[in-house]
XYZ file of C-alpha atoms in Angstrom:
662
model
C 32.302 -18.753 13.760
C 34.227 -22.376 13.467
C 37.764 -20.575 13.180
C 37.223 -19.654 17.060
C 38.828 -22.682 18.908
C 39.833 -22.783 22.611
C 43.514 -24.127 22.713
C 43.603 -23.170 26.440
C 43.657 -26.360 28.446
C 43.909 -25.146 31.982
C 43.659 -27.852 34.740
C 44.584 -26.137 37.989
C 41.941 -25.091 40.369
C 42.240 -22.988 43.443
C 39.241 -22.968 45.884
C 38.761 -20.182 48.283
C 40.117 -20.721 51.947
C 37.682 -21.479 54.483
C 38.634 -18.446 56.189
C 37.911 -15.898 53.581
C 34.838 -17.802 52.878
C 33.604 -17.419 56.225
C 34.170 -13.369 56.568
C 33.064 -12.695 52.514
C 30.097 -10.793 51.858
C 28.662 -13.333 49.553
C 29.812 -16.479 51.168
C 29.882 -19.862 49.678
C 28.485 -21.071 46.064
C 25.198 -21.928 47.946
C 24.826 -17.963 48.523
C 25.835 -17.265 44.919
C 23.470 -19.611 43.502
C 20.742 -18.160 45.693
C 21.139 -14.655 43.985
C 21.363 -16.000 40.465
C 18.091 -18.178 41.420
C 16.246 -15.030 42.731
C 17.295 -13.024 39.382
C 15.967 -15.969 37.389
C 12.567 -16.019 39.284
C 11.955 -12.348 39.220
C 14.472 -10.323 37.142
C 13.149 -6.819 37.696
C 12.227 -7.436 41.347
C 15.832 -8.893 42.128
C 17.476 -5.416 40.906
C 14.528 -3.379 42.392
C 15.470 -4.912 45.805
C 19.194 -4.315 45.532
C 18.535 -0.931 44.543
C 16.535 0.077 47.591
C 18.863 -1.495 49.732
C 22.424 -0.239 48.369
C 21.376 3.328 46.853
C 20.066 6.278 48.864
C 16.836 7.844 46.721
C 15.640 11.245 47.292
C 12.671 10.143 45.595
C 11.734 6.381 45.295
C 11.404 4.523 42.131
C 8.063 3.260 40.690
C 9.201 1.134 38.044
C 12.245 -1.096 38.007
C 12.907 -1.955 34.410
C 11.168 -0.155 31.346
C 11.760 -2.143 28.026
C 9.167 -0.204 26.127
C 11.723 1.407 23.852
C 14.117 -1.613 23.693
C 16.979 -1.673 23.114
C 17.014 1.788 24.903
C 16.313 0.359 28.394
C 15.273 2.274 31.356
C 15.903 1.526 34.946
C 14.563 2.782 38.319
C 11.827 5.027 36.352
C 10.373 7.993 38.883
C 13.704 7.699 41.238
C 15.662 10.779 42.035
C 19.108 10.545 43.590
C 22.724 12.222 43.372
C 25.768 10.145 43.104
C 27.853 12.796 45.034
C 25.427 12.728 47.948
C 25.843 8.647 47.717
C 29.585 8.901 47.715
C 30.231 11.651 50.426
C 27.405 13.308 52.586
C 25.738 9.821 53.265
C 29.126 9.005 55.205
C 29.559 12.229 56.696
C 25.905 12.109 58.041
C 26.406 8.698 59.457
C 29.243 9.911 61.547
C 32.154 8.875 59.574
C 33.604 12.259 58.285
C 36.755 11.772 59.824
C 37.555 8.329 58.147
C 40.041 8.724 55.507
C 38.567 8.457 51.916
C 41.860 8.906 49.777
C 45.192 8.531 50.463
C 46.953 10.249 47.463
C 50.928 9.559 46.723
C 52.178 11.934 44.268
C 54.786 10.822 41.558
C 57.793 12.010 43.664
C 56.244 10.227 46.712
C 54.572 13.004 48.746
C 51.589 11.572 50.624
C 48.216 13.549 51.165
C 45.279 12.030 53.245
C 41.764 13.454 52.889
C 38.935 12.490 55.092
C 35.244 12.153 53.804
C 34.415 15.626 55.526
C 37.474 16.910 53.673
C 36.484 15.455 50.324
C 32.882 16.681 50.768
C 34.123 20.255 51.457
C 36.395 20.181 48.602
C 33.930 19.062 46.155
C 31.032 21.291 47.473
C 33.647 24.266 46.792
C 34.538 23.084 43.298
C 30.874 22.471 42.486
C 30.079 26.224 43.546
C 32.864 27.297 41.427
C 31.562 25.386 38.263
C 28.151 27.068 38.985
C 29.648 30.409 39.153
C 31.181 29.813 35.992
C 27.606 29.364 34.439
C 27.891 25.525 34.349
C 24.337 23.910 34.961
C 22.549 20.458 34.912
C 22.926 18.754 31.784
C 25.909 20.689 30.520
C 28.809 18.705 29.273
C 32.277 19.017 30.874
C 35.373 17.762 29.574
C 38.290 16.934 32.233
C 41.660 16.436 31.167
C 43.653 16.126 34.379
C 46.589 13.969 35.732
C 45.589 11.295 38.507
C 45.258 13.480 41.574
C 42.553 14.133 44.139
C 41.349 17.033 42.056
C 40.655 14.516 39.326
C 38.327 12.706 41.621
C 36.968 16.358 42.893
C 36.036 17.386 39.212
C 34.035 14.477 38.709
C 32.324 14.331 41.953
C 31.533 18.129 41.549
C 30.072 17.577 38.165
C 27.886 14.712 39.199
C 26.974 16.843 42.410
C 25.217 19.833 39.951
C 24.121 17.403 37.543
C 26.793 18.371 34.804
C 27.685 15.266 32.638
C 31.412 14.819 32.663
C 33.646 13.156 29.934
C 37.191 12.444 31.259
C 39.906 12.509 28.490
C 42.929 10.431 29.443
C 45.959 12.863 29.900
C 47.992 10.725 27.374
C 45.731 11.593 24.829
C 46.645 14.210 21.979
C 44.919 17.563 21.011
C 43.626 15.910 17.931
C 41.770 13.157 20.465
C 40.631 16.123 22.750
C 39.183 18.213 19.686
C 36.776 15.139 18.456
C 35.687 14.803 22.033
C 35.138 18.563 22.694
C 32.919 18.710 19.416
C 30.904 15.593 19.710
C 30.040 15.992 23.213
C 29.140 19.892 22.699
C 31.092 20.632 25.875
C 30.822 24.054 27.520
C 33.986 23.751 29.690
C 37.271 21.920 30.153
C 39.050 21.271 33.539
C 42.734 20.817 32.907
C 45.998 21.206 34.606
C 49.166 23.103 33.848
C 51.412 19.723 33.745
C 51.374 16.217 34.950
C 54.276 14.749 36.699
C 55.086 11.160 35.626
C 58.358 8.960 36.035
C 60.192 12.113 37.379
C 59.192 14.507 34.113
C 56.740 17.247 34.245
C 54.516 16.667 31.137
C 52.627 19.746 29.847
C 48.876 19.206 29.578
C 47.510 22.667 28.940
C 49.121 23.244 25.665
C 47.252 20.156 24.288
C 44.088 22.191 25.374
C 45.136 25.100 23.809
C 45.914 23.526 20.446
C 42.526 21.696 20.550
C 40.810 24.756 21.056
C 42.509 26.404 18.129
C 41.389 23.454 15.757
C 37.833 23.764 16.998
C 37.803 27.646 16.789
C 34.411 28.893 15.847
C 32.877 25.455 16.024
C 32.986 24.624 19.995
C 30.562 25.878 22.819
C 33.586 25.958 25.032
C 33.223 29.178 27.141
C 35.818 28.474 29.877
C 38.967 26.470 30.793
C 39.597 25.810 34.513
C 43.497 25.069 35.203
C 44.584 23.293 38.087
C 48.242 24.362 39.018
C 49.993 21.002 39.505
C 53.567 21.654 38.977
C 53.744 25.349 38.718
C 55.376 25.181 35.160
C 54.989 27.928 32.329
C 51.710 27.798 31.341
C 49.738 30.305 28.548
C 46.363 31.583 30.008
C 43.856 33.431 27.668
C 42.106 36.179 29.296
C 38.371 35.959 29.360
C 38.609 32.178 28.966
C 41.332 30.562 31.199
C 40.796 30.669 35.053
C 42.888 29.168 37.768
C 41.347 26.443 39.772
C 42.280 27.991 43.190
C 41.288 31.576 41.921
C 37.660 30.655 41.473
C 37.300 27.914 44.202
C 39.233 29.248 47.608
C 36.512 31.945 48.381
C 33.501 29.636 47.627
C 31.241 28.093 50.321
C 31.724 24.641 51.826
C 27.886 23.985 51.337
C 26.457 23.076 47.943
C 22.933 21.465 48.006
C 23.168 18.456 45.499
C 21.030 18.702 42.421
C 18.685 15.450 42.540
C 18.407 14.098 39.049
C 16.213 11.430 37.589
C 17.893 7.800 37.576
C 18.207 8.033 33.846
C 20.306 11.474 33.972
C 23.581 10.884 32.057
C 26.183 10.863 34.722
C 29.132 10.811 32.199
C 30.039 10.108 28.709
C 33.515 8.132 27.994
C 34.634 7.944 24.551
C 35.923 4.536 23.304
C 37.295 3.400 20.109
C 35.020 2.116 17.605
C 35.994 -0.321 14.900
C 35.475 2.160 12.304
C 36.763 5.877 12.654
C 35.156 8.220 14.996
C 35.385 7.351 18.906
C 32.136 6.239 20.286
C 30.603 8.457 23.390
C 29.308 5.753 25.434
C 26.505 7.334 27.767
C 26.094 5.832 31.425
C 22.971 6.652 33.701
C 22.929 7.733 37.282
C 21.258 5.167 39.112
C 21.709 1.882 37.376
C 25.304 2.808 37.015
C 25.677 3.715 40.851
C 24.210 0.609 41.879
C 26.486 -1.752 39.849
C 29.507 0.233 41.090
C 28.222 -0.407 44.547
C 27.502 -4.060 44.134
C 30.626 -4.999 42.198
C 32.660 -3.380 45.001
C 30.971 -4.863 47.597
C 30.759 -8.333 46.388
C 33.626 -8.755 43.873
C 36.161 -7.081 46.168
C 34.322 -7.837 49.052
C 35.299 -4.277 50.430
C 34.953 -3.969 54.320
C 35.221 -0.808 56.533
C 39.010 -1.451 57.462
C 40.190 -2.201 54.023
C 42.843 0.004 52.036
C 41.640 -0.584 48.405
C 44.207 0.336 45.546
C 42.899 0.591 41.729
C 45.865 1.433 39.739
C 43.832 2.563 36.736
C 43.628 6.180 35.486
C 40.424 8.047 35.843
C 40.608 8.516 32.234
C 39.487 4.808 31.567
C 36.136 3.318 32.771
C 37.955 1.446 35.623
C 38.985 4.564 37.048
C 35.510 5.626 37.036
C 33.787 2.801 38.619
C 36.581 1.665 40.903
C 38.281 4.847 41.850
C 35.902 7.889 41.772
C 32.477 6.112 42.307
C 32.499 2.719 43.762
C 34.883 2.565 46.639
C 33.658 6.056 47.568
C 29.926 4.920 47.653
C 30.976 2.060 49.900
C 32.801 4.544 52.178
C 36.310 2.570 51.791
C 39.529 4.169 52.191
C 41.333 4.026 48.830
C 44.797 4.884 47.389
C 45.136 7.354 44.182
C 48.537 7.208 42.763
C 49.941 9.637 40.057
C 53.193 8.055 39.064
C 53.824 4.925 37.050
C 55.064 1.300 38.352
C 58.606 1.642 37.426
C 59.534 4.974 38.949
C 61.863 5.433 40.653
C 62.343 1.808 40.193
C 60.135 -1.428 39.530
C 59.576 -2.054 43.204
C 57.179 0.940 43.490
C 53.889 -0.848 43.648
C 55.285 -3.231 46.133
C 56.682 -0.450 48.270
C 53.320 1.311 48.150
C 51.546 -1.656 49.177
C 54.047 -2.048 52.296
C 53.763 1.310 53.282
C 50.237 2.047 53.108
C 49.135 -1.499 54.293
C 47.086 -2.084 51.066
C 44.574 -5.075 51.531
C 42.960 -4.929 48.045
C 44.973 -4.559 44.665
C 43.381 -4.103 41.337
C 45.749 -3.960 38.334
C 46.519 -4.723 34.808
C 47.922 -7.875 32.987
C 50.296 -5.517 31.223
C 51.503 -3.986 34.689
C 51.795 -7.503 35.955
C 53.741 -8.591 32.974
C 56.471 -5.827 33.049
C 56.974 -6.151 36.612
C 57.688 -9.884 36.024
C 60.383 -9.053 33.712
C 61.721 -6.342 36.153
C 61.711 -8.723 39.201
C 63.558 -11.518 36.960
C 66.242 -8.766 36.046
C 66.647 -7.080 39.217
C 65.755 -9.285 42.489
C 65.988 -5.962 44.754
C 62.690 -4.908 42.966
C 60.957 -8.202 43.137
C 57.788 -8.670 45.302
C 59.392 -10.922 47.867
C 61.824 -7.982 48.738
C 58.940 -6.333 50.511
C 56.502 -7.076 53.314
C 52.932 -7.742 51.429
C 51.269 -9.395 54.443
C 48.359 -6.539 54.482
C 47.111 -8.174 51.021
C 43.741 -10.259 51.170
C 42.560 -9.899 47.714
C 44.191 -9.316 44.326
C 42.257 -8.280 41.046
C 42.925 -8.179 37.240
C 41.545 -5.879 34.534
C 41.709 -4.676 31.035
C 42.546 -7.750 29.099
C 42.429 -11.459 29.556
C 45.182 -12.383 31.968
C 47.563 -15.530 30.689
C 47.880 -18.393 32.865
C 51.579 -17.904 33.790
C 51.262 -14.347 34.840
C 48.076 -15.344 36.962
C 50.281 -17.912 38.859
C 53.113 -15.347 39.315
C 50.761 -12.888 40.535
C 49.273 -15.311 42.664
C 52.481 -16.662 44.436
C 54.651 -13.722 44.257
C 52.237 -10.851 45.095
C 49.389 -12.659 46.946
C 51.869 -15.202 48.624
C 49.310 -18.197 47.648
C 46.732 -16.922 50.183
C 45.037 -14.108 48.262
C 42.250 -15.037 45.653
C 42.562 -13.390 42.275
C 39.152 -11.856 40.925
C 39.985 -11.774 37.213
C 37.196 -9.350 35.983
C 35.556 -9.415 32.519
C 33.645 -6.139 31.729
C 33.958 -3.078 29.385
C 33.452 0.744 29.016
C 30.039 -0.029 27.831
C 28.967 -2.344 30.859
C 29.725 0.044 33.699
C 31.086 -2.639 35.892
C 31.965 -6.165 36.281
C 30.150 -8.751 34.193
C 31.989 -11.984 34.457
C 34.175 -12.565 37.458
C 34.887 -14.885 40.297
C 33.692 -13.598 43.890
C 36.258 -14.272 46.309
C 34.469 -16.181 48.971
C 32.283 -18.258 46.324
C 34.386 -19.409 43.128
C 37.116 -21.943 42.805
C 39.743 -20.179 40.619
C 41.118 -21.134 37.315
C 44.167 -19.290 36.213
C 43.123 -17.570 32.898
C 39.461 -17.839 33.227
C 36.968 -14.988 34.408
C 34.757 -18.173 35.793
C 31.297 -17.325 36.039
C 28.645 -14.386 35.687
C 28.327 -11.647 38.407
C 24.935 -12.666 39.978
C 21.873 -11.284 37.767
C 24.052 -10.781 34.574
C 22.818 -13.329 32.021
C 25.865 -14.247 29.907
C 25.746 -16.614 27.004
C 27.833 -17.652 24.044
C 26.084 -17.768 20.911
C 26.904 -18.547 17.101
C 26.555 -16.142 14.151
C 22.793 -16.629 14.138
C 22.128 -15.936 17.895
C 21.883 -19.632 19.026
C 23.389 -20.754 21.992
C 26.424 -23.075 21.169
C 27.545 -26.052 23.382
C 30.205 -25.691 26.320
C 33.302 -26.344 25.059
C 32.874 -24.593 21.719
C 33.748 -21.055 21.125
C 31.375 -18.284 19.979
C 30.326 -14.717 20.348
C 29.841 -13.492 23.789
C 26.563 -11.898 24.467
C 24.195 -10.765 27.379
C 20.589 -11.898 26.970
C 18.922 -9.519 29.316
C 19.375 -5.982 30.000
C 21.321 -4.893 33.473
C 21.133 -1.633 35.392
C 24.717 -0.458 34.367
C 24.637 -0.848 30.807
C 25.466 1.783 28.070
C 22.118 3.639 27.583
C 23.253 5.033 23.805
C 26.226 6.119 22.002
C 25.798 10.199 22.448
C 24.239 11.596 19.599
C 24.226 8.521 17.326
C 21.227 6.110 18.347
C 21.366 4.185 15.107
C 25.265 3.186 15.732
C 24.420 2.054 19.198
C 21.746 -0.372 17.855
C 24.062 -1.533 15.090
C 26.960 -1.827 17.463
C 25.583 -3.530 20.344
C 22.182 -5.196 19.155
C 22.967 -6.373 15.768
C 19.938 -7.768 13.684
C 21.877 -10.724 12.467
C 21.863 -11.969 16.237
C 17.992 -11.185 16.302
C 18.473 -7.508 17.838
C 17.795 -8.383 21.323
C 21.169 -9.560 22.533
C 23.867 -7.277 23.738
C 26.874 -8.113 21.621
C 30.114 -7.721 23.665
C 32.541 -8.083 20.480
C 34.735 -10.799 22.172
C 34.840 -14.559 21.417
C 34.515 -16.681 24.186
C 34.163 -20.152 24.972
C 32.534 -21.962 28.434
C 34.757 -25.002 29.876
C 32.849 -28.260 28.995
C 32.655 -29.351 32.570
C 32.118 -26.335 34.907
C 30.894 -23.687 32.426
C 33.779 -21.239 33.335
C 33.984 -18.713 30.750
C 37.598 -17.882 29.064
C 37.787 -14.546 26.852
C 39.634 -15.535 23.601
C 39.789 -11.876 22.351
C 38.214 -9.442 20.059
C 36.015 -10.388 17.291
C 36.396 -7.081 15.315
C 39.412 -4.673 14.622
C 39.829 -3.261 18.033
C 43.169 -3.573 19.438
C 43.961 -4.079 23.084
C 47.291 -2.534 24.014
C 48.089 -2.731 27.488
C 44.302 -2.982 28.214
C 43.431 0.156 26.071
C 41.060 -0.441 23.381
C 41.794 1.163 20.024
C 40.339 1.035 16.630
C 42.555 -0.133 13.857
C 40.577 2.461 11.743
C 42.112 5.586 13.879
C 45.449 4.457 13.692
C 45.266 3.743 9.995
C 43.846 7.267 9.432
C 46.360 8.805 11.405
C 49.233 7.078 9.415
C 47.483 7.945 6.259
C 47.256 11.734 7.166
C 51.236 11.870 7.040
C 52.034 13.618 3.705
C 54.489 10.608 2.922
C 51.867 7.847 3.440
C 49.662 6.815 0.565
C 48.081 3.979 2.370
C 48.302 1.842 5.673
C 46.716 -1.180 7.142
C 47.084 -1.801 11.073
C 46.754 -5.108 12.715
C 47.633 -6.596 16.202
C 50.103 -9.185 16.859
C 50.482 -11.064 20.437
C 53.283 -9.075 22.554
C 54.766 -10.326 25.906
C 54.443 -7.086 27.600
C 51.485 -5.105 26.252
C 49.499 -8.274 25.195
C 48.899 -6.875 21.678
C 51.433 -4.798 19.755
C 50.293 -2.543 16.847
C 51.954 -3.713 13.556
C 51.308 -1.239 10.493
C 51.889 -1.851 7.123
C 52.331 1.145 4.981
C 52.632 2.034 1.300
C 54.520 5.316 0.685
C 53.891 7.704 -1.962
C 57.598 7.625 -2.799
C 59.891 4.600 -3.530
C 59.968 2.020 -0.883
C 62.746 2.565 1.497
C 65.452 0.390 2.778
C 68.273 0.469 5.584
C 69.038 3.443 7.527
C 66.298 5.540 5.290
C 63.692 2.977 6.233
C 64.521 3.224 10.023
C 64.231 7.348 9.703
C 60.774 6.958 8.259
C 59.524 4.630 10.691
C 60.478 6.798 13.381
C 58.969 9.777 11.767
C 55.614 7.858 11.469
C 55.851 6.591 14.927
C 56.082 10.001 16.436
C 53.540 11.298 13.894
C 50.912 8.861 15.376
C 52.004 9.536 18.935
C 51.251 13.538 18.093
C 48.027 12.510 16.141
C 46.448 10.089 18.655
C 48.815 9.361 21.785
C 51.891 7.528 22.605
C 50.089 4.463 23.411
C 49.073 4.206 19.633
C 52.463 4.279 18.160
C 53.013 1.426 15.983
C 55.667 -1.103 17.447
C 56.413 -2.612 13.931
C 56.072 -0.633 10.569
C 56.562 -2.346 7.385
C 56.748 -1.213 3.869
C 55.519 -2.601 0.757
C 54.591 -1.221 -2.838
C 51.095 -2.354 -2.246
C 48.926 -4.036 0.236
C 47.605 -7.628 -0.231
C 43.932 -6.973 -1.791
C 41.285 -9.069 -3.194
C 40.324 -8.291 -6.645
C 37.307 -6.119 -5.345
C 40.174 -3.833 -3.448
C 39.675 -5.249 0.088
C 42.640 -5.448 1.963
C 43.201 -8.923 3.193
C 43.684 -8.366 6.791
C 43.945 -12.093 7.983
C 46.819 -12.276 5.923
C 48.297 -9.156 7.350
C 47.770 -10.841 10.878
C 49.747 -13.973 9.992
C 52.599 -11.919 8.402
C 52.585 -9.593 11.766
C 52.836 -13.004 13.859
C 55.795 -14.330 11.657
C 53.576 -17.313 10.253
C 54.000 -18.893 7.211
C 50.980 -17.963 4.881
C 49.076 -21.269 4.265
C 45.816 -19.784 3.626
C 44.069 -20.033 0.230
C 45.766 -16.518 -1.491
C 43.964 -17.294 -4.834
C 41.610 -14.226 -4.456
C 44.603 -12.050 -4.292
C 45.289 -9.378 -7.045
C 49.086 -9.186 -6.211
C 50.449 -12.600 -4.224
C 54.079 -11.353 -4.604
C 53.437 -8.482 -2.239
C 53.257 -10.949 0.597
C 57.239 -11.536 0.449
C 57.864 -7.797 0.488
C 55.966 -7.352 3.873
C 57.240 -10.406 5.659
C 60.178 -8.443 7.203
C 59.804 -6.005 10.014
C 61.125 -2.636 8.838
C 61.362 -3.584 5.328
């Protein structure tokens, strides 16, 4: 682990204002330390108290934490609940049915407001429609929808009837859908004719049709439910495909929730593994909901009069926890946005904050970096051209935010008065793990600061021993927490190997990131992935998947993919490719590059297209045939090779691979 060194020295500190501290749900460092001390004294008791206070149970749980089958931990055994009830009925029954739950802004700017009462009615009707299609508790349902009220309704309706949803990001290809349909054993798909993004209509249904052709005879899919978003041409297969409105409009507005065990799988969400096949991360009902609620209340300090906006897509875990579940369980008003930050111009986010009086704004460093660039190029779309005075809190998610982007966000968007919660967490953790609490934590640009109360985060060396503050190592979590991944769907061995590796003792959760704690204040800074998972615009992708896609092209003999730093996307994908034919040059090379980029876009999705493709007659390999990726990373960054290359079988190949598009 000696190679992980922290080179970031950040001395700027921003303490929370007195006014913010006074009104905060967790107010002041003493309150934070008291929560941490309570968890240290009685760990299971701490989470049990919070679960009783923040979640509505149909039947109370009898045991807080069951460690008898570690690392397959169980929380809140004996408890029965329903997530949809906790997000919707609870507020309507409390007399808040007329409060706005969702302000939806479509790509073209049209705005629709939905109250809690309306949302409950829509969810109940669609839940009844799902039941009429034969979908029942325990069935898996794929959701492949654009950002929409319907996306939230579909997820909540699955939760209401105890069906386990698996949302697939609308930018993923038919191939990605195929893998998930088969792995999850899904019985139904909920999709749309098209999605509207950036002024264009992009078909969704054809990808579903293509995926179902690929799985013909192998899948359990019985029905495809299609939401009519644009009215674009859409092939419908009789006996399988049905329109959302046709099966929903005549349904009753009453649907009794299916009360499920705390450990019932609420959803599967597939995330890239460092080897090949995507991993179906399985989340529970009770523990997941508890952490979604706590983090929304404590990290975002959500209050009844806030307007909360998380800009993520529901296809990612951020959209699950901080759009579909957390804010609604807290009775908040939230924005759901269909479009992109740069359409019709790069002032779209700021204009929406101004118009909807957004008070809490949560976005990704990638978006911030692209908007900095846009604001510098055109002052008319800079944040200062808009009234952002409604903002009181900002958040960052998806990847570490570099200090200069943090400062721009703090000064230009937050006007120097809004705390920034730089949240570290993962698909597997269900919610925030290391994050400032806005009424507690003095902020340091680029640092996610301190663990969320109750989360036992630490940094260890390769044997699992703690490293001293100031030294880099592996980020781990020492104790189970309620919203953690329960298993990898259908692959418990891979779950154990991936997250509780034997070489760290088998009891520590391995996050897969390198990190360091500040020598003085113990603040955490994340230094990047320790495996071959790329983080492009906050989206995690395995190098293996991209390599596999490249090699599946008839022109390609071999490929290796690495990441290199990129100002806009955080990390850019760089592919080193050996073709079956001669190594191309000039225009011929450009044509092959374009063909391979498009190929990967079709196989995986546009987000996975390599930014940089280089051709060699071979790849740098050890004599045992192992590709030397560390050398490729140096080449991708344009660094001189200073490492020992004595084990290389073919050192001359490095010169060939130096030039982009070579």
